[in-house]
Amino acid sequence: MSGEQHTPGTSAKRSRAATVAELRPRYQADLAHGTERFFDRRRTDCPWCGSTRLRERLRTPDLFQHKPGRFFLDECQQCGHVFQNPRLNGAGLEFYYRDFYDGLGEKDLDGVFTGPGREKMYRRRAESLKPFDRTPKNWLDVGTGHGHFCATARTVFPGTVFDGLDFSAGIELAERAGRIDRGFRGSFTELARQELLGRYDAVSMYHYLEHSTDPRGELRAAWQAIHPGGHLLIEVPDPQSRLARVLGRWWLPWLQPQHLNFLPVANLRQELTALGFTVVAEAHAEPHDTVDLLGAVWLSLNAVAPPEDAPWLTTPTDRIHRLLRAALLLAGVPALLLGTTLDRLLVKPIAHRLGLSNAYRVIARRPETPPG
């Protein structure tokens, strides 16, 4: 027996430290010339309607990972579309997504997707299709991540084949874990024109469109992937939520810099109709997620607490900073519990009635016969 003593979690900490040290040279090389190269030119018109009547809605740093950079959201005063401006380009998307959903961030994000209440939420999403199709043969979940929605939806529709599509390596993890029947990694707009053409009874996009650089293109891809008579299910953050204005940068669904576009429900309905879909359901109360006040408290604590050591930081975080972070987060536990309680008991019951809902869901049907 070795005389070396190990406290619980030592191996995990040591493993993370080694991973951070290994990744640091690449991140420092990426940042050597600043963050400006990660952005396209700033737009002077709305990417949705073309209006030049824009106003700044939000400016914020990365409140989640503390990666360097400053991010801006503009709002179109003509149609209400909210979008990141200037927008991340391909290099920027790769940089800011790296180690968020996978890599260093995989464990934390997996915990979010499987946390308390998530399975119930996934079940309700799946059940929302039942009034329109009780026996879909096959279902594609776009932006499926690690496939947790599909795993739960399978219990609602046990005879349905569930496929998933995503850009990240999480799709391969989801397939290996058996949460999806088949995984597709890549661009939905490209795959929908090829092997996914006219293949599905149902296509879902749960909190996916806000990540897309081309939401209109994604909706056209959905039209192509759904065969006549099939349904499209969409859930996105609601930029018209009053809590979004009250909480500002501390409103969790802004999720900068990953979220690029926020569609008001009227814009989405109009676009779906123009494509030929028939909108058969719209919901605001049930899709609301009880995370607004809890999220605001967490983001505030994470903003003031020294960041956990990460490869994009110029210098490694020392032990004193780690202890200080732990102490601040521990001191914030009562505020986190209060936020959770208020979200569930106060905000949730009145969210839709007072325009506080942080998300909405739309279900649209592709007609059996072409429009016109």
mmCIF file of C-alpha atoms in Angstrom:
data_model
loop_
_atom_site.group_PDB
_atom_site.id
_atom_site.type_symbol
_atom_site.label_atom_id
_atom_site.label_comp_id
_atom_site.label_asym_id
_atom_site.label_seq_id
_atom_site.Cartn_x
_atom_site.Cartn_y
_atom_site.Cartn_z
ATOM 1 C CA MET A 1 0.000 0.000 0.000
ATOM 2 C CA SER A 2 1.386 3.391 -0.993
ATOM 3 C CA GLY A 3 2.192 5.848 1.728
ATOM 4 C CA GLU A 4 0.961 8.739 -0.462
ATOM 5 C CA GLN A 5 -2.327 10.139 0.795
ATOM 6 C CA HIS A 6 -5.067 11.314 -1.594
ATOM 7 C CA THR A 7 -8.028 13.427 -0.623
ATOM 8 C CA PRO A 8 -11.286 12.999 -2.551
ATOM 9 C CA GLY A 9 -11.205 14.909 -5.809
ATOM 10 C CA THR A 10 -7.406 15.284 -5.871
ATOM 11 C CA SER A 11 -7.055 13.175 -9.016
ATOM 12 C CA ALA A 12 -9.760 15.137 -10.806
ATOM 13 C CA LYS A 13 -8.158 18.447 -9.875
ATOM 14 C CA ARG A 14 -4.741 17.202 -10.921
ATOM 15 C CA SER A 15 -6.173 15.956 -14.220
ATOM 16 C CA ARG A 16 -7.836 19.308 -14.944
ATOM 17 C CA ALA A 17 -4.663 21.193 -14.079
ATOM 18 C CA ALA A 18 -2.698 19.039 -16.497
ATOM 19 C CA THR A 19 -5.310 19.559 -19.218
ATOM 20 C CA VAL A 20 -5.305 23.321 -18.697
ATOM 21 C CA ALA A 21 -1.509 23.429 -18.885
ATOM 22 C CA GLU A 22 -1.581 21.386 -22.086
ATOM 23 C CA LEU A 23 -4.172 23.639 -23.740
ATOM 24 C CA ARG A 24 -2.721 26.986 -22.635
ATOM 25 C CA PRO A 25 -0.131 27.396 -25.450
ATOM 26 C CA ARG A 26 -2.782 27.058 -28.165
ATOM 27 C CA TYR A 27 -5.106 29.562 -26.484
ATOM 28 C CA GLN A 28 -2.294 32.046 -25.928
ATOM 29 C CA ALA A 29 -1.317 31.738 -29.584
ATOM 30 C CA ASP A 30 -4.965 32.368 -30.558
ATOM 31 C CA LEU A 31 -5.042 35.509 -28.418
ATOM 32 C CA ALA A 32 -1.628 36.850 -29.359
ATOM 33 C CA HIS A 33 -3.149 39.304 -31.843
ATOM 34 C CA GLY A 34 -6.225 40.245 -29.819
ATOM 35 C CA THR A 35 -9.875 39.301 -30.253
ATOM 36 C CA GLU A 36 -10.794 41.679 -33.095
ATOM 37 C CA ARG A 37 -10.056 39.017 -35.714
ATOM 38 C CA PHE A 38 -12.858 36.868 -34.274
ATOM 39 C CA PHE A 39 -15.579 39.244 -35.515
ATOM 40 C CA ASP A 40 -17.153 40.209 -38.815
ATOM 41 C CA ARG A 41 -17.644 43.865 -39.642
ATOM 42 C CA ARG A 42 -20.376 45.607 -37.703
ATOM 43 C CA ARG A 43 -23.678 45.662 -39.588
ATOM 44 C CA THR A 44 -25.620 48.851 -40.157
ATOM 45 C CA ASP A 45 -28.827 47.031 -41.070
ATOM 46 C CA CYS A 46 -31.008 44.313 -39.572
ATOM 47 C CA PRO A 47 -30.178 40.801 -40.863
ATOM 48 C CA TRP A 48 -33.879 39.896 -40.662
ATOM 49 C CA CYS A 49 -35.741 42.789 -42.312
ATOM 50 C CA GLY A 50 -32.969 45.070 -43.646
ATOM 51 C CA SER A 51 -33.984 48.135 -41.642
ATOM 52 C CA THR A 52 -31.228 50.540 -40.609
ATOM 53 C CA ARG A 53 -33.146 51.584 -37.490
ATOM 54 C CA LEU A 54 -30.928 49.859 -34.951
ATOM 55 C CA ARG A 55 -30.246 50.527 -31.297
ATOM 56 C CA GLU A 56 -27.889 48.913 -28.853
ATOM 57 C CA ARG A 57 -29.698 46.469 -26.593
ATOM 58 C CA LEU A 58 -26.833 45.043 -24.574
ATOM 59 C CA ARG A 59 -23.065 45.029 -24.100
ATOM 60 C CA THR A 60 -21.344 42.448 -21.951
ATOM 61 C CA PRO A 61 -18.150 40.458 -21.402
ATOM 62 C CA ASP A 62 -18.193 36.652 -21.325
ATOM 63 C CA LEU A 63 -19.888 36.078 -17.972
ATOM 64 C CA PHE A 64 -19.686 32.298 -18.217
ATOM 65 C CA GLN A 65 -16.102 31.304 -19.001
ATOM 66 C CA HIS A 66 -14.316 34.649 -18.640
ATOM 67 C CA LYS A 67 -12.874 34.338 -22.134
ATOM 68 C CA PRO A 68 -11.567 37.722 -23.326
ATOM 69 C CA GLY A 69 -13.698 39.905 -25.565
ATOM 70 C CA ARG A 70 -16.682 42.237 -25.415
ATOM 71 C CA PHE A 71 -19.991 41.460 -27.076
ATOM 72 C CA PHE A 72 -22.842 43.641 -28.283
ATOM 73 C CA LEU A 73 -26.471 42.921 -29.088
ATOM 74 C CA ASP A 74 -28.436 45.313 -31.299
ATOM 75 C CA GLU A 75 -32.203 45.472 -31.645
ATOM 76 C CA CYS A 76 -34.054 46.374 -34.821
ATOM 77 C CA GLN A 77 -36.654 49.046 -34.096
ATOM 78 C CA GLN A 78 -38.583 47.996 -37.197
ATOM 79 C CA CYS A 79 -39.141 44.253 -36.598
ATOM 80 C CA GLY A 80 -37.747 43.662 -33.082
ATOM 81 C CA HIS A 81 -35.052 41.192 -34.166
ATOM 82 C CA VAL A 82 -32.120 41.126 -31.716
ATOM 83 C CA PHE A 83 -28.716 40.068 -33.000
ATOM 84 C CA GLN A 84 -25.044 40.026 -32.066
ATOM 85 C CA ASN A 85 -23.320 42.960 -33.747
ATOM 86 C CA PRO A 86 -20.537 42.650 -34.722
ATOM 87 C CA ARG A 87 -21.121 38.929 -35.079
ATOM 88 C CA LEU A 88 -18.577 36.211 -34.442
ATOM 89 C CA ASN A 89 -17.022 34.849 -37.639
ATOM 90 C CA GLY A 90 -15.984 31.224 -38.180
ATOM 91 C CA ALA A 91 -12.736 31.608 -36.225
ATOM 92 C CA GLY A 92 -14.593 33.339 -33.403
ATOM 93 C CA LEU A 93 -17.273 30.674 -33.184
ATOM 94 C CA GLU A 94 -14.600 27.990 -33.003
ATOM 95 C CA PHE A 95 -12.691 29.875 -30.306
ATOM 96 C CA TYR A 96 -15.642 30.674 -28.038
ATOM 97 C CA TYR A 97 -17.386 27.306 -28.436
ATOM 98 C CA ARG A 98 -14.181 25.397 -27.750
ATOM 99 C CA ASP A 99 -14.270 23.835 -24.263
ATOM 100 C CA PHE A 100 -17.788 25.147 -23.609
ATOM 101 C CA TYR A 101 -20.032 22.205 -24.508
ATOM 102 C CA ASP A 102 -17.215 19.680 -24.728
ATOM 103 C CA GLY A 103 -13.633 19.424 -23.525
ATOM 104 C CA LEU A 104 -13.184 21.330 -20.245
ATOM 105 C CA GLY A 105 -16.848 22.337 -20.173
ATOM 106 C CA GLU A 106 -18.358 18.945 -20.978
ATOM 107 C CA LYS A 107 -18.849 17.766 -17.392
ATOM 108 C CA ASP A 108 -20.427 21.031 -16.201
ATOM 109 C CA LEU A 109 -22.763 21.338 -19.197
ATOM 110 C CA ASP A 110 -23.748 17.683 -18.986
ATOM 111 C CA GLY A 111 -24.771 18.393 -15.389
ATOM 112 C CA VAL A 112 -26.944 21.280 -16.596
ATOM 113 C CA PHE A 113 -28.667 19.108 -19.205
ATOM 114 C CA THR A 114 -29.365 16.358 -16.669
ATOM 115 C CA GLY A 115 -30.066 18.562 -13.644
ATOM 116 C CA PRO A 116 -33.234 18.679 -11.536
ATOM 117 C CA GLY A 117 -36.365 19.173 -13.625
ATOM 118 C CA ARG A 118 -34.642 18.632 -16.978
ATOM 119 C CA GLU A 119 -36.263 15.240 -17.650
ATOM 120 C CA LYS A 120 -39.704 16.671 -16.907
ATOM 121 C CA MET A 121 -39.016 19.552 -19.293
ATOM 122 C CA TYR A 122 -37.875 17.166 -22.043
ATOM 123 C CA ARG A 123 -40.993 15.060 -21.553
ATOM 124 C CA ARG A 124 -43.276 18.084 -21.910
ATOM 125 C CA ARG A 125 -41.516 19.099 -25.085
ATOM 126 C CA ALA A 126 -42.101 15.659 -26.577
ATOM 127 C CA GLU A 127 -45.714 15.496 -25.384
ATOM 128 C CA SER A 128 -46.485 18.801 -27.096
ATOM 129 C CA LEU A 129 -46.583 16.907 -30.419
ATOM 130 C CA LYS A 130 -49.202 14.386 -29.266
ATOM 131 C CA PRO A 131 -52.280 16.481 -30.188
ATOM 132 C CA PHE A 132 -51.006 16.568 -33.785
ATOM 133 C CA ASP A 133 -49.209 13.239 -34.237
ATOM 134 C CA ARG A 134 -49.463 10.382 -31.743
ATOM 135 C CA THR A 135 -47.220 7.958 -33.646
ATOM 136 C CA PRO A 136 -44.364 9.684 -35.489
ATOM 137 C CA LYS A 137 -42.207 7.057 -37.184
ATOM 138 C CA ASN A 138 -38.995 9.068 -37.152
ATOM 139 C CA TRP A 139 -37.818 12.253 -35.462
ATOM 140 C CA LEU A 140 -34.730 14.401 -36.009
ATOM 141 C CA ASP A 141 -33.553 16.588 -33.127
ATOM 142 C CA VAL A 142 -31.381 19.385 -34.535
ATOM 143 C CA GLY A 143 -28.788 20.742 -32.124
ATOM 144 C CA THR A 144 -29.237 17.657 -29.968
ATOM 145 C CA GLY A 145 -25.982 18.065 -28.028
ATOM 146 C CA HIS A 146 -25.528 14.950 -25.899
ATOM 147 C CA GLY A 147 -28.963 13.594 -26.849
ATOM 148 C CA HIS A 148 -30.709 13.924 -23.492
ATOM 149 C CA PHE A 149 -33.970 15.153 -25.008
ATOM 150 C CA CYS A 150 -34.138 12.151 -27.339
ATOM 151 C CA ALA A 151 -33.505 9.729 -24.473
ATOM 152 C CA THR A 152 -36.520 11.100 -22.608
ATOM 153 C CA ALA A 153 -38.715 11.534 -25.698
ATOM 154 C CA ARG A 154 -38.219 7.831 -26.432
ATOM 155 C CA THR A 155 -40.270 7.057 -23.304
ATOM 156 C CA VAL A 156 -43.114 9.196 -24.675
ATOM 157 C CA PHE A 157 -42.926 7.709 -28.190
ATOM 158 C CA PRO A 158 -41.396 4.231 -27.699
ATOM 159 C CA GLY A 159 -41.971 3.231 -31.324
ATOM 160 C CA THR A 160 -40.242 6.270 -32.805
ATOM 161 C CA VAL A 161 -36.737 6.296 -34.270
ATOM 162 C CA PHE A 162 -34.832 9.276 -32.856
ATOM 163 C CA ASP A 163 -31.903 10.714 -34.794
ATOM 164 C CA GLY A 164 -29.784 13.678 -33.733
ATOM 165 C CA LEU A 165 -27.746 16.321 -35.520
ATOM 166 C CA ASP A 166 -25.082 18.602 -34.105
ATOM 167 C CA PHE A 167 -21.814 20.316 -35.005
ATOM 168 C CA SER A 168 -19.976 19.123 -31.906
ATOM 169 C CA ALA A 169 -18.427 15.828 -30.876
ATOM 170 C CA GLY A 170 -21.292 15.480 -28.408
ATOM 171 C CA ILE A 171 -23.318 13.861 -31.186
ATOM 172 C CA GLU A 172 -20.920 10.923 -31.212
ATOM 173 C CA LEU A 173 -21.164 10.619 -27.434
ATOM 174 C CA ALA A 174 -24.977 10.612 -27.724
ATOM 175 C CA GLU A 175 -24.884 7.813 -30.294
ATOM 176 C CA ARG A 176 -22.446 5.714 -28.266
ATOM 177 C CA ALA A 177 -24.614 6.153 -25.171
ATOM 178 C CA GLY A 178 -27.665 4.922 -27.093
ATOM 179 C CA ARG A 179 -29.628 8.142 -26.553
ATOM 180 C CA ILE A 180 -30.136 8.482 -30.304
ATOM 181 C CA ASP A 181 -30.451 5.868 -33.035
ATOM 182 C CA ARG A 182 -28.199 7.703 -35.465
ATOM 183 C CA GLY A 183 -26.109 10.818 -35.228
ATOM 184 C CA PHE A 184 -25.303 13.311 -37.971
ATOM 185 C CA ARG A 185 -22.420 15.712 -37.446
ATOM 186 C CA GLY A 186 -22.332 18.786 -39.620
ATOM 187 C CA SER A 187 -24.455 21.529 -41.160
ATOM 188 C CA PHE A 188 -28.222 21.011 -41.185
ATOM 189 C CA THR A 189 -28.622 23.299 -44.198
ATOM 190 C CA GLU A 190 -26.272 21.068 -46.196
ATOM 191 C CA LEU A 191 -27.453 17.676 -44.942
ATOM 192 C CA ALA A 192 -31.141 18.558 -45.422
ATOM 193 C CA ARG A 193 -30.585 18.855 -49.173
ATOM 194 C CA GLN A 194 -28.892 15.462 -49.335
ATOM 195 C CA GLU A 195 -29.407 12.389 -47.179
ATOM 196 C CA LEU A 196 -32.018 13.981 -44.879
ATOM 197 C CA LEU A 197 -34.299 15.175 -47.684
ATOM 198 C CA GLY A 198 -37.975 14.425 -46.950
ATOM 199 C CA ARG A 199 -37.057 11.853 -44.338
ATOM 200 C CA TYR A 200 -38.792 12.832 -41.093
ATOM 201 C CA ASP A 201 -42.252 12.967 -39.519
ATOM 202 C CA ALA A 202 -40.925 15.433 -36.938
ATOM 203 C CA VAL A 203 -37.983 17.806 -36.711
ATOM 204 C CA SER A 204 -37.276 19.634 -33.460
ATOM 205 C CA MET A 205 -35.087 22.654 -32.831
ATOM 206 C CA TYR A 206 -35.017 23.221 -29.081
ATOM 207 C CA HIS A 207 -32.918 26.286 -28.299
ATOM 208 C CA TYR A 208 -31.019 25.893 -31.526
ATOM 209 C CA LEU A 209 -31.987 28.783 -33.815
ATOM 210 C CA GLU A 210 -30.444 31.371 -31.512
ATOM 211 C CA HIS A 211 -27.065 29.712 -32.128
ATOM 212 C CA SER A 212 -27.401 29.822 -35.913
ATOM 213 C CA THR A 213 -25.708 32.340 -38.186
ATOM 214 C CA ASP A 214 -28.601 31.874 -40.652
ATOM 215 C CA PRO A 215 -31.967 31.176 -38.946
ATOM 216 C CA ARG A 216 -33.878 31.519 -42.231
ATOM 217 C CA GLY A 217 -31.634 28.918 -43.840
ATOM 218 C CA GLU A 218 -32.287 26.536 -40.926
ATOM 219 C CA LEU A 219 -36.051 26.916 -41.373
ATOM 220 C CA ARG A 220 -35.735 26.172 -45.093
ATOM 221 C CA ALA A 221 -33.666 23.109 -44.202
ATOM 222 C CA ALA A 222 -36.432 21.952 -41.861
ATOM 223 C CA TRP A 223 -38.965 22.276 -44.707
ATOM 224 C CA GLN A 224 -36.711 20.070 -46.830
ATOM 225 C CA ALA A 225 -36.147 17.413 -44.141
ATOM 226 C CA ILE A 226 -39.833 17.069 -43.173
ATOM 227 C CA HIS A 227 -42.026 15.075 -45.491
ATOM 228 C CA PRO A 228 -45.561 16.388 -46.275
ATOM 229 C CA GLY A 229 -47.795 16.081 -43.241
ATOM 230 C CA GLY A 230 -44.871 16.222 -40.808
ATOM 231 C CA HIS A 231 -44.267 18.751 -38.033
ATOM 232 C CA LEU A 232 -41.584 21.220 -36.981
ATOM 233 C CA LEU A 233 -41.171 22.004 -33.272
ATOM 234 C CA ILE A 234 -39.218 25.122 -32.318
ATOM 235 C CA GLU A 235 -38.353 26.549 -28.920
ATOM 236 C CA VAL A 236 -36.235 29.686 -28.512
ATOM 237 C CA PRO A 237 -35.568 32.442 -25.960
ATOM 238 C CA ASP A 238 -38.084 35.268 -26.128
ATOM 239 C CA PRO A 239 -36.289 38.613 -26.600
ATOM 240 C CA GLN A 240 -39.567 40.376 -25.779
ATOM 241 C CA SER A 241 -39.550 39.048 -22.215
ATOM 242 C CA ARG A 242 -39.846 41.895 -19.754
ATOM 243 C CA LEU A 243 -37.330 40.179 -17.499
ATOM 244 C CA ALA A 244 -34.797 40.398 -20.334
ATOM 245 C CA ARG A 245 -35.025 44.186 -20.099
ATOM 246 C CA VAL A 246 -35.089 44.297 -16.297
ATOM 247 C CA LEU A 247 -32.118 41.972 -15.791
ATOM 248 C CA GLY A 248 -30.031 43.213 -18.723
ATOM 249 C CA ARG A 249 -26.723 41.371 -19.085
ATOM 250 C CA TRP A 250 -27.684 39.165 -16.126
ATOM 251 C CA TRP A 251 -30.548 37.545 -18.086
ATOM 252 C CA LEU A 252 -29.257 34.008 -18.588
ATOM 253 C CA PRO A 253 -30.768 33.364 -22.069
ATOM 254 C CA TRP A 254 -28.643 36.112 -23.635
ATOM 255 C CA LEU A 255 -25.750 33.627 -23.261
ATOM 256 C CA GLN A 256 -23.054 35.723 -24.860
ATOM 257 C CA PRO A 257 -21.140 35.061 -26.993
ATOM 258 C CA GLN A 258 -22.808 31.813 -28.146
ATOM 259 C CA HIS A 259 -26.278 33.198 -28.952
ATOM 260 C CA LEU A 260 -26.294 35.158 -32.212
ATOM 261 C CA ASN A 261 -29.956 35.753 -33.121
ATOM 262 C CA PHE A 262 -33.157 36.255 -31.121
ATOM 263 C CA LEU A 263 -36.458 36.062 -33.021
ATOM 264 C CA PRO A 264 -39.668 37.689 -31.784
ATOM 265 C CA VAL A 265 -42.509 35.216 -32.206
ATOM 266 C CA ALA A 266 -44.271 37.345 -34.847
ATOM 267 C CA ASN A 267 -41.182 37.209 -37.065
ATOM 268 C CA LEU A 268 -40.928 33.435 -36.721
ATOM 269 C CA ARG A 269 -44.610 32.875 -37.489
ATOM 270 C CA GLN A 270 -44.392 35.105 -40.556
ATOM 271 C CA GLU A 271 -41.362 33.266 -41.908
ATOM 272 C CA LEU A 272 -42.878 29.837 -41.326
ATOM 273 C CA THR A 273 -46.030 30.900 -43.150
ATOM 274 C CA ALA A 274 -43.979 32.278 -46.048
ATOM 275 C CA LEU A 275 -42.225 28.910 -46.379
ATOM 276 C CA GLY A 276 -45.574 27.112 -46.595
ATOM 277 C CA PHE A 277 -45.908 25.807 -43.034
ATOM 278 C CA THR A 278 -49.151 26.081 -41.084
ATOM 279 C CA VAL A 279 -48.589 27.154 -37.471
ATOM 280 C CA VAL A 280 -50.779 24.868 -35.358
ATOM 281 C CA ALA A 281 -49.644 25.819 -31.839
ATOM 282 C CA GLU A 282 -47.909 28.603 -29.943
ATOM 283 C CA ALA A 283 -47.047 28.457 -26.249
ATOM 284 C CA HIS A 284 -45.376 30.870 -23.851
ATOM 285 C CA ALA A 285 -46.290 29.725 -20.341
ATOM 286 C CA GLU A 286 -45.205 26.085 -20.463
ATOM 287 C CA PRO A 287 -41.800 26.620 -22.198
ATOM 288 C CA HIS A 288 -40.775 29.180 -19.557
ATOM 289 C CA ASP A 289 -37.725 27.872 -17.702
ATOM 290 C CA THR A 290 -37.397 28.744 -14.011
ATOM 291 C CA VAL A 291 -33.851 30.088 -14.229
ATOM 292 C CA ASP A 292 -34.126 33.871 -14.483
ATOM 293 C CA LEU A 293 -33.398 35.012 -10.925
ATOM 294 C CA LEU A 294 -31.214 32.020 -10.132
ATOM 295 C CA GLY A 295 -29.237 32.683 -13.312
ATOM 296 C CA ALA A 296 -28.873 36.370 -12.529
ATOM 297 C CA VAL A 297 -27.453 35.588 -9.095
ATOM 298 C CA TRP A 298 -25.100 32.948 -10.489
ATOM 299 C CA LEU A 299 -23.814 35.205 -13.253
ATOM 300 C CA SER A 300 -23.249 38.002 -10.742
ATOM 301 C CA LEU A 301 -21.293 35.733 -8.421
ATOM 302 C CA ASN A 302 -19.296 34.287 -11.304
ATOM 303 C CA ALA A 303 -18.478 37.807 -12.513
ATOM 304 C CA VAL A 304 -16.988 38.968 -9.203
ATOM 305 C CA ALA A 305 -15.376 35.705 -8.114
ATOM 306 C CA PRO A 306 -11.855 35.103 -9.435
ATOM 307 C CA PRO A 307 -12.158 32.734 -12.404
ATOM 308 C CA GLU A 308 -11.252 29.077 -12.126
ATOM 309 C CA ASP A 309 -7.937 28.381 -13.814
ATOM 310 C CA ALA A 310 -8.443 28.120 -17.578
ATOM 311 C CA PRO A 311 -6.074 27.989 -20.571
ATOM 312 C CA TRP A 312 -7.326 31.289 -22.022
ATOM 313 C CA LEU A 313 -6.219 33.197 -18.916
ATOM 314 C CA THR A 314 -2.866 34.938 -19.311
ATOM 315 C CA THR A 315 -1.532 33.643 -16.000
ATOM 316 C CA PRO A 316 -2.574 30.530 -14.067
ATOM 317 C CA THR A 317 -4.906 31.032 -11.137
ATOM 318 C CA ASP A 318 -3.084 30.480 -7.843
ATOM 319 C CA ARG A 319 -4.326 28.734 -4.713
ATOM 320 C CA ILE A 320 -5.314 31.971 -2.958
ATOM 321 C CA HIS A 321 -7.570 32.978 -5.845
ATOM 322 C CA ARG A 322 -9.141 29.520 -5.930
ATOM 323 C CA LEU A 323 -9.887 29.673 -2.213
ATOM 324 C CA LEU A 324 -11.313 33.176 -2.564
ATOM 325 C CA ARG A 325 -13.571 31.998 -5.408
ATOM 326 C CA ALA A 326 -14.811 29.073 -3.338
ATOM 327 C CA ALA A 327 -15.519 31.373 -0.374
ATOM 328 C CA LEU A 328 -17.471 33.866 -2.488
ATOM 329 C CA LEU A 329 -19.552 31.136 -4.121
ATOM 330 C CA LEU A 330 -20.249 29.563 -0.738
ATOM 331 C CA ALA A 331 -21.334 32.924 0.651
ATOM 332 C CA GLY A 332 -23.696 33.260 -2.287
ATOM 333 C CA VAL A 333 -25.553 30.018 -1.611
ATOM 334 C CA PRO A 334 -28.427 31.727 0.311
ATOM 335 C CA ALA A 335 -28.938 34.140 -2.609
ATOM 336 C CA LEU A 336 -28.941 31.230 -5.062
ATOM 337 C CA LEU A 337 -31.540 29.398 -2.973
ATOM 338 C CA LEU A 338 -33.669 32.538 -2.762
ATOM 339 C CA GLY A 339 -33.445 33.023 -6.510
ATOM 340 C CA THR A 340 -34.520 29.435 -7.112
ATOM 341 C CA THR A 341 -37.480 29.794 -4.742
ATOM 342 C CA LEU A 342 -38.664 33.059 -6.295
ATOM 343 C CA ASP A 343 -38.289 31.651 -9.827
ATOM 344 C CA ARG A 344 -40.528 28.698 -8.999
ATOM 345 C CA LEU A 345 -43.074 30.202 -6.611
ATOM 346 C CA LEU A 346 -43.351 33.816 -7.766
ATOM 347 C CA VAL A 347 -42.180 34.228 -11.381
ATOM 348 C CA LYS A 348 -43.400 30.966 -12.944
ATOM 349 C CA PRO A 349 -47.122 31.332 -12.030
ATOM 350 C CA ILE A 350 -47.342 34.864 -13.439
ATOM 351 C CA ALA A 351 -44.692 34.703 -16.172
ATOM 352 C CA HIS A 352 -46.991 34.501 -19.201
ATOM 353 C CA ARG A 353 -49.659 36.820 -17.811
ATOM 354 C CA LEU A 354 -47.148 39.608 -17.156
ATOM 355 C CA GLY A 355 -44.984 39.030 -20.225
ATOM 356 C CA LEU A 356 -42.088 37.556 -18.232
ATOM 357 C CA SER A 357 -41.777 34.224 -20.063
ATOM 358 C CA ASN A 358 -38.184 33.669 -21.126
ATOM 359 C CA ALA A 359 -39.012 31.293 -24.000
ATOM 360 C CA TYR A 360 -41.752 30.342 -26.423
ATOM 361 C CA ARG A 361 -42.594 27.276 -28.483
ATOM 362 C CA VAL A 362 -44.114 27.083 -31.950
ATOM 363 C CA ILE A 363 -45.309 23.926 -33.703
ATOM 364 C CA ALA A 364 -45.851 24.093 -37.459
ATOM 365 C CA ARG A 365 -47.152 21.524 -39.921
ATOM 366 C CA ARG A 366 -45.963 20.989 -43.457
ATOM 367 C CA PRO A 367 -49.147 20.520 -45.515
ATOM 368 C CA GLU A 368 -49.825 17.307 -47.412
ATOM 369 C CA THR A 369 -50.171 19.283 -50.635
ATOM 370 C CA PRO A 370 -47.975 22.195 -51.769
ATOM 371 C CA PRO A 371 -49.323 25.684 -50.926
ATOM 372 C CA GLY A 372 -51.228 27.389 -53.733
#
